[in-house]
Amino acid sequence: MSVRTPDPEPSGEEPFGPPAGNVSNPAWLSEIELAESRRRLPMLYVEGVPVRLDGMGAVTEVGILLRATPLGEMTRTIVSGRVRYGETVRDALFRHLENDLGPMAFPLLPPQPAPFTVAEYFPLPGVSAFHDDRQHAVSLAYVVPVTGTCEPRQDALEVTWLTPEEACSDSLADEMEGGRGTLIRLALASVGALR
Amino acid sequence: MSVRTPDPEPSGEEPFGPPAGNVSNPAWLSEIELAESRRRLPMLYVEGVPVRLDGMGAVTEVGILLRATPLGEMTRTIVSGRVRYGETVRDALFRHLENDLGPMAFPLLPPQPAPFTVAEYFPLPGVSAFHDDRQHAVSLAYVVPVTGTCEPRQDALEVTWLTPEEACSDSLADEMEGGRGTLIRLALASVGALR
Amino acid sequence: MSVRTPDPEPSGEEPFGPPAGNVSNPAWLSEIELAESRRRLPMLYVEGVPVRLDGMGAVTEVGILLRATPLGEMTRTIVSGRVRYGETVRDALFRHLENDLGPMAFPLLPPQPAPFTVAEYFPLPGVSAFHDDRQHAVSLAYVVPVTGTCEPRQDALEVTWLTPEEACSDSLADEMEGGRGTLIRLALASVGALR
Amino acid sequence: MSVRTPDPEPSGEEPFGPPAGNVSNPAWLSEIELAESRRRLPMLYVEGVPVRLDGMGAVTEVGILLRATPLGEMTRTIVSGRVRYGETVRDALFRHLENDLGPMAFPLLPPQPAPFTVAEYFPLPGVSAFHDDRQHAVSLAYVVPVTGTCEPRQDALEVTWLTPEEACSDSLADEMEGGRGTLIRLALASVGALR
């Protein structure tokens, strides 16, 4: 299975992005240049584990995305994407949440800049708990409460809400790409919802 | 100035508290017994630093309480109170937020059980950054976004909303009881809003 | 099985403790008074998960204590004990580490005051992941690297060093008292060593 | 003043770096290519605030580096450097600690992967508390106890050990490059050593 860190943004959405035909903006990366950089530099990512909270702040559900790969395979994942040049981590996280969960999800971004963990994806499996056959990506991972309605966009087909117990199960972990079953367990541990 | 960790709850509000005249419930502490225990055991407290967030989760304002002491002095503080026997930390934090900010504050309790810091209040000043002439109290401190309208109750007279810069100022720290100026700085540091 | 949060200190070891026969020191609790308070106030605890690190700071092993209960049953646990009146959290953690691991363990106390989680032990099972049939205890839990040799003292019989994988196993969790299998998983998650 | 995030590594030290004359290794970046990427992608950095601890784990001193810029100006900073392709965050932090503090510093890398904060350096001042006129850098910042002797190497001239109070002073912050006075305050807040 092709297992990778998603990069859902078309190049035309780059912040301060080029008008059509512009190739001279130095902050803009062509697809070819981005592919080149991916083989030479660690890529900075943000990841969000969507959760539902009860009135006392306790996590009751975890949102897992069902995604279709370019090859038509189904895989489960969380909100994940690259931080662009000139973009804050917070803005990148919000952008990817909106891309994957739709404009009515109303995510509550955490006030803390520190992630609950740093997930390191290497092209070679086994270096860490996470891998991505396409690149070396370093991801800042956050638990993000969502209060609205999720309408997945882009290549995310569906958001499934699971209990913390279901979200930590081995069977779910097996379906998740790149080792993100581990990331969900670490997320649930950070909110005291792992048993 | 009488500087102390507030204990706003009347004994009649104890969870599973006694009906009037009941003195046999072992989970209930009379005022005298509570005073005794205060000289012999560390008391467990929770504290909440109320904040307002912008749409991206960044802290824009900090809520500081103006409180009248029993002697009629004015002092500035944050939400603070004891955890009762049988009560969860989360429930205690919610109860004190509601007591101090009113029922329409709509606080968003953090999903994480870990506090941003543990503040240790000793009767003797100088042991730590915090002191309370009445007791040894250990406080789990949380940053709590509030989304509604604050109408202080009990002995809290007013909630003043300050910018992070104002909330970190030396002049505010001088007005705050028990060393809580330091606690506000640690809170703002945890959300990246301290300069 | 009698499942409880250990309280290994004899009353004579209380800090600023009484000389023999002194019953008037208000900071001193008799066994009877401590038992009374246990039914009326949450007790503040500290817990330490001993770990071995490799040269890069990654956790390679977790130290689990084998303890004999007063009834002669064997149970597995971690370093755990009460914070005394007038004692800092740091001092309490160090004291219990030395009591349970011996004077040559050379623990490296973490510089951060914030615990990786707050474990709430209730007398009634099911309120949280943790329970203690004797009391309501709230525990600040820390991961503590140890660099020396562990020689368990008091009622701790042995320290067993397990890999992170072994320490997270269901079979170990079943042997651990009061839900501390969960605490070990949360500890390992905080250091990125949970899969 | 030229204010920037240091990049002390000569290209020849790249991991899996090229033998002399090799220009075809795709994981290797020439100086020109690195300069290009700096204008198009956020660069991933690690930063370490060296500290001395007392026997109980409390921070007693903070190590500040005196560095000479290429133009011969003196500036104060902390340990800081880029994460290379294929390198773990932990390895990068260790490498930069050794580069800046020498081989006898014996740093104790923290077991937790989560940094105490994420510092975002933008070319344009004012976007965040941090800036770097050369690039968009996102830095994972850690407090790192050191137990040995520091002998600065490369362009770090000297390590000065300051008390937490001195390290938080406005006068020191004015001497520090890129807003790192704020980073030191956030570091000290995370260990409870900020007043």
PDB file of C-alpha atoms in Angstrom, chain A residues 12-195:
ATOM      1  CA  GLY A  12      -2.169  27.418  -6.732  1.00  0.00           C
ATOM      2  CA  GLU A  13      -3.267  27.737  -3.114  1.00  0.00           C
ATOM      3  CA  GLU A  14       0.183  28.686  -1.846  1.00  0.00           C
ATOM      4  CA  PRO A  15      -0.014  31.805   0.330  1.00  0.00           C
ATOM      5  CA  PHE A  16       1.199  34.811  -1.600  1.00  0.00           C
ATOM      6  CA  GLY A  17       0.899  32.295  -4.437  1.00  0.00           C
ATOM      7  CA  PRO A  18       1.621  33.108  -8.026  1.00  0.00           C
ATOM      8  CA  PRO A  19      -0.896  34.268 -10.577  1.00  0.00           C
ATOM      9  CA  ALA A  20      -1.223  31.828 -13.450  1.00  0.00           C
ATOM     10  CA  GLY A  21       1.960  31.615 -15.439  1.00  0.00           C
ATOM     11  CA  ASN A  22       4.138  33.325 -12.837  1.00  0.00           C
ATOM     12  CA  VAL A  23       7.281  31.337 -12.314  1.00  0.00           C
ATOM     13  CA  SER A  24       9.488  33.993 -10.787  1.00  0.00           C
ATOM     14  CA  ASN A  25       8.030  34.345  -7.267  1.00  0.00           C
ATOM     15  CA  PRO A  26      10.773  32.953  -5.066  1.00  0.00           C
ATOM     16  CA  ALA A  27       8.316  31.903  -2.348  1.00  0.00           C
ATOM     17  CA  TRP A  28       6.481  29.664  -4.766  1.00  0.00           C
ATOM     18  CA  LEU A  29       7.432  26.070  -5.356  1.00  0.00           C
ATOM     19  CA  SER A  30       6.576  24.274  -8.533  1.00  0.00           C
ATOM     20  CA  GLU A  31       5.534  20.662  -8.179  1.00  0.00           C
ATOM     21  CA  ILE A  32       8.918  19.631  -9.475  1.00  0.00           C
ATOM     22  CA  GLU A  33      10.795  21.853  -7.060  1.00  0.00           C
ATOM     23  CA  LEU A  34       8.676  20.646  -4.146  1.00  0.00           C
ATOM     24  CA  ALA A  35       9.427  17.064  -5.112  1.00  0.00           C
ATOM     25  CA  GLU A  36      13.133  17.925  -5.220  1.00  0.00           C
ATOM     26  CA  SER A  37      13.055  19.591  -1.792  1.00  0.00           C
ATOM     27  CA  ARG A  38      11.271  16.575  -0.372  1.00  0.00           C
ATOM     28  CA  ARG A  39      14.334  14.503  -1.071  1.00  0.00           C
ATOM     29  CA  ARG A  40      16.693  16.963   0.580  1.00  0.00           C
ATOM     30  CA  LEU A  41      15.030  18.673   3.514  1.00  0.00           C
ATOM     31  CA  PRO A  42      12.722  17.612   6.327  1.00  0.00           C
ATOM     32  CA  MET A  43       9.227  18.904   5.585  1.00  0.00           C
ATOM     33  CA  LEU A  44       7.342  20.636   8.399  1.00  0.00           C
ATOM     34  CA  TYR A  45       3.838  19.286   8.951  1.00  0.00           C
ATOM     35  CA  VAL A  46       0.959  19.887  11.342  1.00  0.00           C
ATOM     36  CA  GLU A  47      -1.514  17.207  12.356  1.00  0.00           C
ATOM     37  CA  GLY A  48      -4.796  17.509  14.184  1.00  0.00           C
ATOM     38  CA  VAL A  49      -6.704  14.792  16.005  1.00  0.00           C
ATOM     39  CA  PRO A  50     -10.333  15.991  15.956  1.00  0.00           C
ATOM     40  CA  VAL A  51     -12.234  15.273  19.167  1.00  0.00           C
ATOM     41  CA  ARG A  52     -15.644  15.904  20.689  1.00  0.00           C
ATOM     42  CA  LEU A  53     -15.710  17.044  24.324  1.00  0.00           C
ATOM     43  CA  ASP A  54     -18.436  16.785  26.934  1.00  0.00           C
ATOM     44  CA  GLY A  55     -19.403  19.833  28.963  1.00  0.00           C
ATOM     45  CA  MET A  56     -16.591  19.214  31.441  1.00  0.00           C
ATOM     46  CA  GLY A  57     -13.848  19.095  28.801  1.00  0.00           C
ATOM     47  CA  ALA A  58     -13.458  15.310  28.739  1.00  0.00           C
ATOM     48  CA  VAL A  59     -12.951  13.673  25.347  1.00  0.00           C
ATOM     49  CA  THR A  60     -15.934  11.547  24.346  1.00  0.00           C
ATOM     50  CA  GLU A  61     -15.197  10.877  20.661  1.00  0.00           C
ATOM     51  CA  VAL A  62     -12.333  10.913  18.201  1.00  0.00           C
ATOM     52  CA  GLY A  63     -12.802  11.810  14.544  1.00  0.00           C
ATOM     53  CA  ILE A  64     -11.065   9.535  12.058  1.00  0.00           C
ATOM     54  CA  LEU A  65     -10.950  10.395   8.363  1.00  0.00           C
ATOM     55  CA  LEU A  66     -11.573   7.889   5.614  1.00  0.00           C
ATOM     56  CA  ARG A  67      -9.490   8.884   2.643  1.00  0.00           C
ATOM     57  CA  ALA A  68      -9.100   7.581  -0.881  1.00  0.00           C
ATOM     58  CA  THR A  69      -5.549   7.427  -2.128  1.00  0.00           C
ATOM     59  CA  PRO A  70      -4.754   8.458  -5.697  1.00  0.00           C
ATOM     60  CA  LEU A  71      -4.776   4.753  -6.512  1.00  0.00           C
ATOM     61  CA  GLY A  72      -8.307   4.371  -5.179  1.00  0.00           C
ATOM     62  CA  GLU A  73      -7.353   2.544  -2.012  1.00  0.00           C
ATOM     63  CA  MET A  74      -9.144   3.363   1.216  1.00  0.00           C
ATOM     64  CA  THR A  75      -7.099   4.363   4.200  1.00  0.00           C
ATOM     65  CA  ARG A  76      -7.840   5.935   7.587  1.00  0.00           C
ATOM     66  CA  THR A  77      -6.009   9.003   8.791  1.00  0.00           C
ATOM     67  CA  ILE A  78      -6.291  12.270  10.690  1.00  0.00           C
ATOM     68  CA  VAL A  79      -6.030  15.892   9.629  1.00  0.00           C
ATOM     69  CA  SER A  80      -2.527  16.408   8.280  1.00  0.00           C
ATOM     70  CA  GLY A  81      -0.700  18.772   5.982  1.00  0.00           C
ATOM     71  CA  ARG A  82       2.335  20.869   5.227  1.00  0.00           C
ATOM     72  CA  VAL A  83       3.219  24.257   6.698  1.00  0.00           C
ATOM     73  CA  ARG A  84       3.918  26.700   3.884  1.00  0.00           C
ATOM     74  CA  TYR A  85       6.573  29.343   3.621  1.00  0.00           C
ATOM     75  CA  GLY A  86       5.457  32.422   5.552  1.00  0.00           C
ATOM     76  CA  GLU A  87       2.547  30.670   7.231  1.00  0.00           C
ATOM     77  CA  THR A  88       2.188  30.305  11.001  1.00  0.00           C
ATOM     78  CA  VAL A  89       1.751  26.852  12.487  1.00  0.00           C
ATOM     79  CA  ARG A  90      -1.629  27.973  13.780  1.00  0.00           C
ATOM     80  CA  ASP A  91      -2.749  29.145  10.329  1.00  0.00           C
ATOM     81  CA  ALA A  92      -1.548  25.923   8.737  1.00  0.00           C
ATOM     82  CA  LEU A  93      -3.438  23.828  11.282  1.00  0.00           C
ATOM     83  CA  PHE A  94      -6.612  25.840  10.729  1.00  0.00           C
ATOM     84  CA  ARG A  95      -6.269  25.604   6.953  1.00  0.00           C
ATOM     85  CA  HIS A  96      -5.896  21.833   6.965  1.00  0.00           C
ATOM     86  CA  LEU A  97      -8.750  21.413   9.457  1.00  0.00           C
ATOM     87  CA  GLU A  98     -10.994  23.426   7.175  1.00  0.00           C
ATOM     88  CA  ASN A  99      -9.803  21.552   4.095  1.00  0.00           C
ATOM     89  CA  ASP A 100     -10.449  18.153   5.630  1.00  0.00           C
ATOM     90  CA  LEU A 101     -13.494  18.802   7.860  1.00  0.00           C
ATOM     91  CA  GLY A 102     -15.256  21.545   5.925  1.00  0.00           C
ATOM     92  CA  PRO A 103     -16.104  25.143   6.850  1.00  0.00           C
ATOM     93  CA  MET A 104     -18.756  24.251   9.447  1.00  0.00           C
ATOM     94  CA  ALA A 105     -16.572  22.123  11.746  1.00  0.00           C
ATOM     95  CA  PHE A 106     -15.750  25.095  13.997  1.00  0.00           C
ATOM     96  CA  PRO A 107     -12.517  23.730  15.410  1.00  0.00           C
ATOM     97  CA  LEU A 108     -11.224  25.196  18.681  1.00  0.00           C
ATOM     98  CA  LEU A 109      -7.502  25.584  18.152  1.00  0.00           C
ATOM     99  CA  PRO A 110      -5.558  24.997  21.360  1.00  0.00           C
ATOM    100  CA  PRO A 111      -4.073  28.114  22.966  1.00  0.00           C
ATOM    101  CA  GLN A 112      -0.755  26.318  23.638  1.00  0.00           C
ATOM    102  CA  PRO A 113       1.880  26.367  20.871  1.00  0.00           C
ATOM    103  CA  ALA A 114       3.516  23.175  22.180  1.00  0.00           C
ATOM    104  CA  PRO A 115       2.168  20.046  20.476  1.00  0.00           C
ATOM    105  CA  PHE A 116       1.299  16.943  22.491  1.00  0.00           C
ATOM    106  CA  THR A 117       4.021  15.141  20.540  1.00  0.00           C
ATOM    107  CA  VAL A 118       6.374  15.537  17.603  1.00  0.00           C
ATOM    108  CA  ALA A 119       5.875  12.752  15.072  1.00  0.00           C
ATOM    109  CA  GLU A 120       8.864  12.052  12.838  1.00  0.00           C
ATOM    110  CA  TYR A 121       8.046  10.353   9.537  1.00  0.00           C
ATOM    111  CA  PHE A 122      10.966   8.766   7.728  1.00  0.00           C
ATOM    112  CA  PRO A 123      11.016   7.245   4.254  1.00  0.00           C
ATOM    113  CA  LEU A 124      12.590   4.129   5.717  1.00  0.00           C
ATOM    114  CA  PRO A 125      10.249   2.201   8.046  1.00  0.00           C
ATOM    115  CA  GLY A 126      11.594   1.400  11.507  1.00  0.00           C
ATOM    116  CA  VAL A 127      13.579   4.555  12.241  1.00  0.00           C
ATOM    117  CA  SER A 128      10.644   5.761  14.343  1.00  0.00           C
ATOM    118  CA  ALA A 129       7.023   4.753  14.904  1.00  0.00           C
ATOM    119  CA  PHE A 130       6.030   6.728  11.809  1.00  0.00           C
ATOM    120  CA  HIS A 131       6.916   6.462   8.162  1.00  0.00           C
ATOM    121  CA  ASP A 132       6.145   8.107   4.854  1.00  0.00           C
ATOM    122  CA  ASP A 133       7.611   6.538   1.749  1.00  0.00           C
ATOM    123  CA  ARG A 134       7.737   9.889  -0.001  1.00  0.00           C
ATOM    124  CA  GLN A 135       9.625  12.162   2.358  1.00  0.00           C
ATOM    125  CA  HIS A 136      11.141  12.987   5.741  1.00  0.00           C
ATOM    126  CA  ALA A 137       8.363  14.902   7.504  1.00  0.00           C
ATOM    127  CA  VAL A 138       8.326  16.257  11.041  1.00  0.00           C
ATOM    128  CA  SER A 139       4.849  16.845  12.356  1.00  0.00           C
ATOM    129  CA  LEU A 140       3.588  18.951  15.235  1.00  0.00           C
ATOM    130  CA  ALA A 141       0.500  17.106  16.472  1.00  0.00           C
ATOM    131  CA  TYR A 142      -2.416  18.698  18.319  1.00  0.00           C
ATOM    132  CA  VAL A 143      -5.692  17.531  19.801  1.00  0.00           C
ATOM    133  CA  VAL A 144      -8.401  19.796  18.363  1.00  0.00           C
ATOM    134  CA  PRO A 145     -11.933  19.911  19.754  1.00  0.00           C
ATOM    135  CA  VAL A 146     -14.514  20.496  17.031  1.00  0.00           C
ATOM    136  CA  THR A 147     -17.918  21.891  17.876  1.00  0.00           C
ATOM    137  CA  GLY A 148     -19.717  22.000  14.523  1.00  0.00           C
ATOM    138  CA  THR A 149     -20.622  19.685  11.704  1.00  0.00           C
ATOM    139  CA  CYS A 150     -17.941  17.963   9.676  1.00  0.00           C
ATOM    140  CA  GLU A 151     -18.388  17.793   5.910  1.00  0.00           C
ATOM    141  CA  PRO A 152     -15.181  16.331   4.572  1.00  0.00           C
ATOM    142  CA  ARG A 153     -13.787  17.987   1.481  1.00  0.00           C
ATOM    143  CA  GLN A 154     -11.011  17.240  -0.961  1.00  0.00           C
ATOM    144  CA  ASP A 155      -9.954  13.623  -0.820  1.00  0.00           C
ATOM    145  CA  ALA A 156     -11.321  13.003   2.676  1.00  0.00           C
ATOM    146  CA  LEU A 157     -14.471  10.991   2.119  1.00  0.00           C
ATOM    147  CA  GLU A 158     -15.936  10.703   5.572  1.00  0.00           C
ATOM    148  CA  VAL A 159     -15.347  11.458   9.232  1.00  0.00           C
ATOM    149  CA  THR A 160     -16.118   8.583  11.575  1.00  0.00           C
ATOM    150  CA  TRP A 161     -16.583   9.348  15.259  1.00  0.00           C
ATOM    151  CA  LEU A 162     -15.237   6.641  17.526  1.00  0.00           C
ATOM    152  CA  THR A 163     -15.090   6.245  21.273  1.00  0.00           C
ATOM    153  CA  PRO A 164     -11.608   6.570  22.805  1.00  0.00           C
ATOM    154  CA  GLU A 165     -11.610   2.792  23.327  1.00  0.00           C
ATOM    155  CA  GLU A 166     -12.418   2.120  19.665  1.00  0.00           C
ATOM    156  CA  ALA A 167      -9.883   4.698  18.513  1.00  0.00           C
ATOM    157  CA  CYS A 168      -7.104   2.944  20.461  1.00  0.00           C
ATOM    158  CA  SER A 169      -7.905  -0.520  19.165  1.00  0.00           C
ATOM    159  CA  ASP A 170      -5.379  -2.623  17.292  1.00  0.00           C
ATOM    160  CA  SER A 171      -7.821  -3.147  14.451  1.00  0.00           C
ATOM    161  CA  LEU A 172      -8.105   0.579  13.819  1.00  0.00           C
ATOM    162  CA  ALA A 173      -4.341   1.023  14.090  1.00  0.00           C
ATOM    163  CA  ASP A 174      -3.900  -1.564  11.337  1.00  0.00           C
ATOM    164  CA  GLU A 175      -6.067   0.505   8.986  1.00  0.00           C
ATOM    165  CA  MET A 176      -4.261   3.756   9.605  1.00  0.00           C
ATOM    166  CA  GLU A 177      -1.531   5.011   7.323  1.00  0.00           C
ATOM    167  CA  GLY A 178       2.038   5.753   8.305  1.00  0.00           C
ATOM    168  CA  GLY A 179       1.796   4.657  11.924  1.00  0.00           C
ATOM    169  CA  ARG A 180      -0.926   7.121  12.850  1.00  0.00           C
ATOM    170  CA  GLY A 181      -2.587   4.544  15.082  1.00  0.00           C
ATOM    171  CA  THR A 182       0.261   5.303  17.453  1.00  0.00           C
ATOM    172  CA  LEU A 183      -0.327   9.022  17.075  1.00  0.00           C
ATOM    173  CA  ILE A 184      -3.959   8.610  18.111  1.00  0.00           C
ATOM    174  CA  ARG A 185      -2.917   6.666  21.197  1.00  0.00           C
ATOM    175  CA  LEU A 186      -0.452   9.383  22.145  1.00  0.00           C
ATOM    176  CA  ALA A 187      -3.187  11.990  21.581  1.00  0.00           C
ATOM    177  CA  LEU A 188      -5.604  10.105  23.822  1.00  0.00           C
ATOM    178  CA  ALA A 189      -2.918   9.629  26.464  1.00  0.00           C
ATOM    179  CA  SER A 190      -2.317  13.392  26.521  1.00  0.00           C
ATOM    180  CA  VAL A 191      -5.982  13.929  27.394  1.00  0.00           C
ATOM    181  CA  GLY A 192      -6.072  11.086  29.907  1.00  0.00           C
ATOM    182  CA  ALA A 193      -8.422   9.019  27.743  1.00  0.00           C
ATOM    183  CA  LEU A 194      -6.171   6.024  27.114  1.00  0.00           C
ATOM    184  CA  ARG A 195      -6.641   2.987  29.307  1.00  0.00           C
TER     185      ARG A 195
END
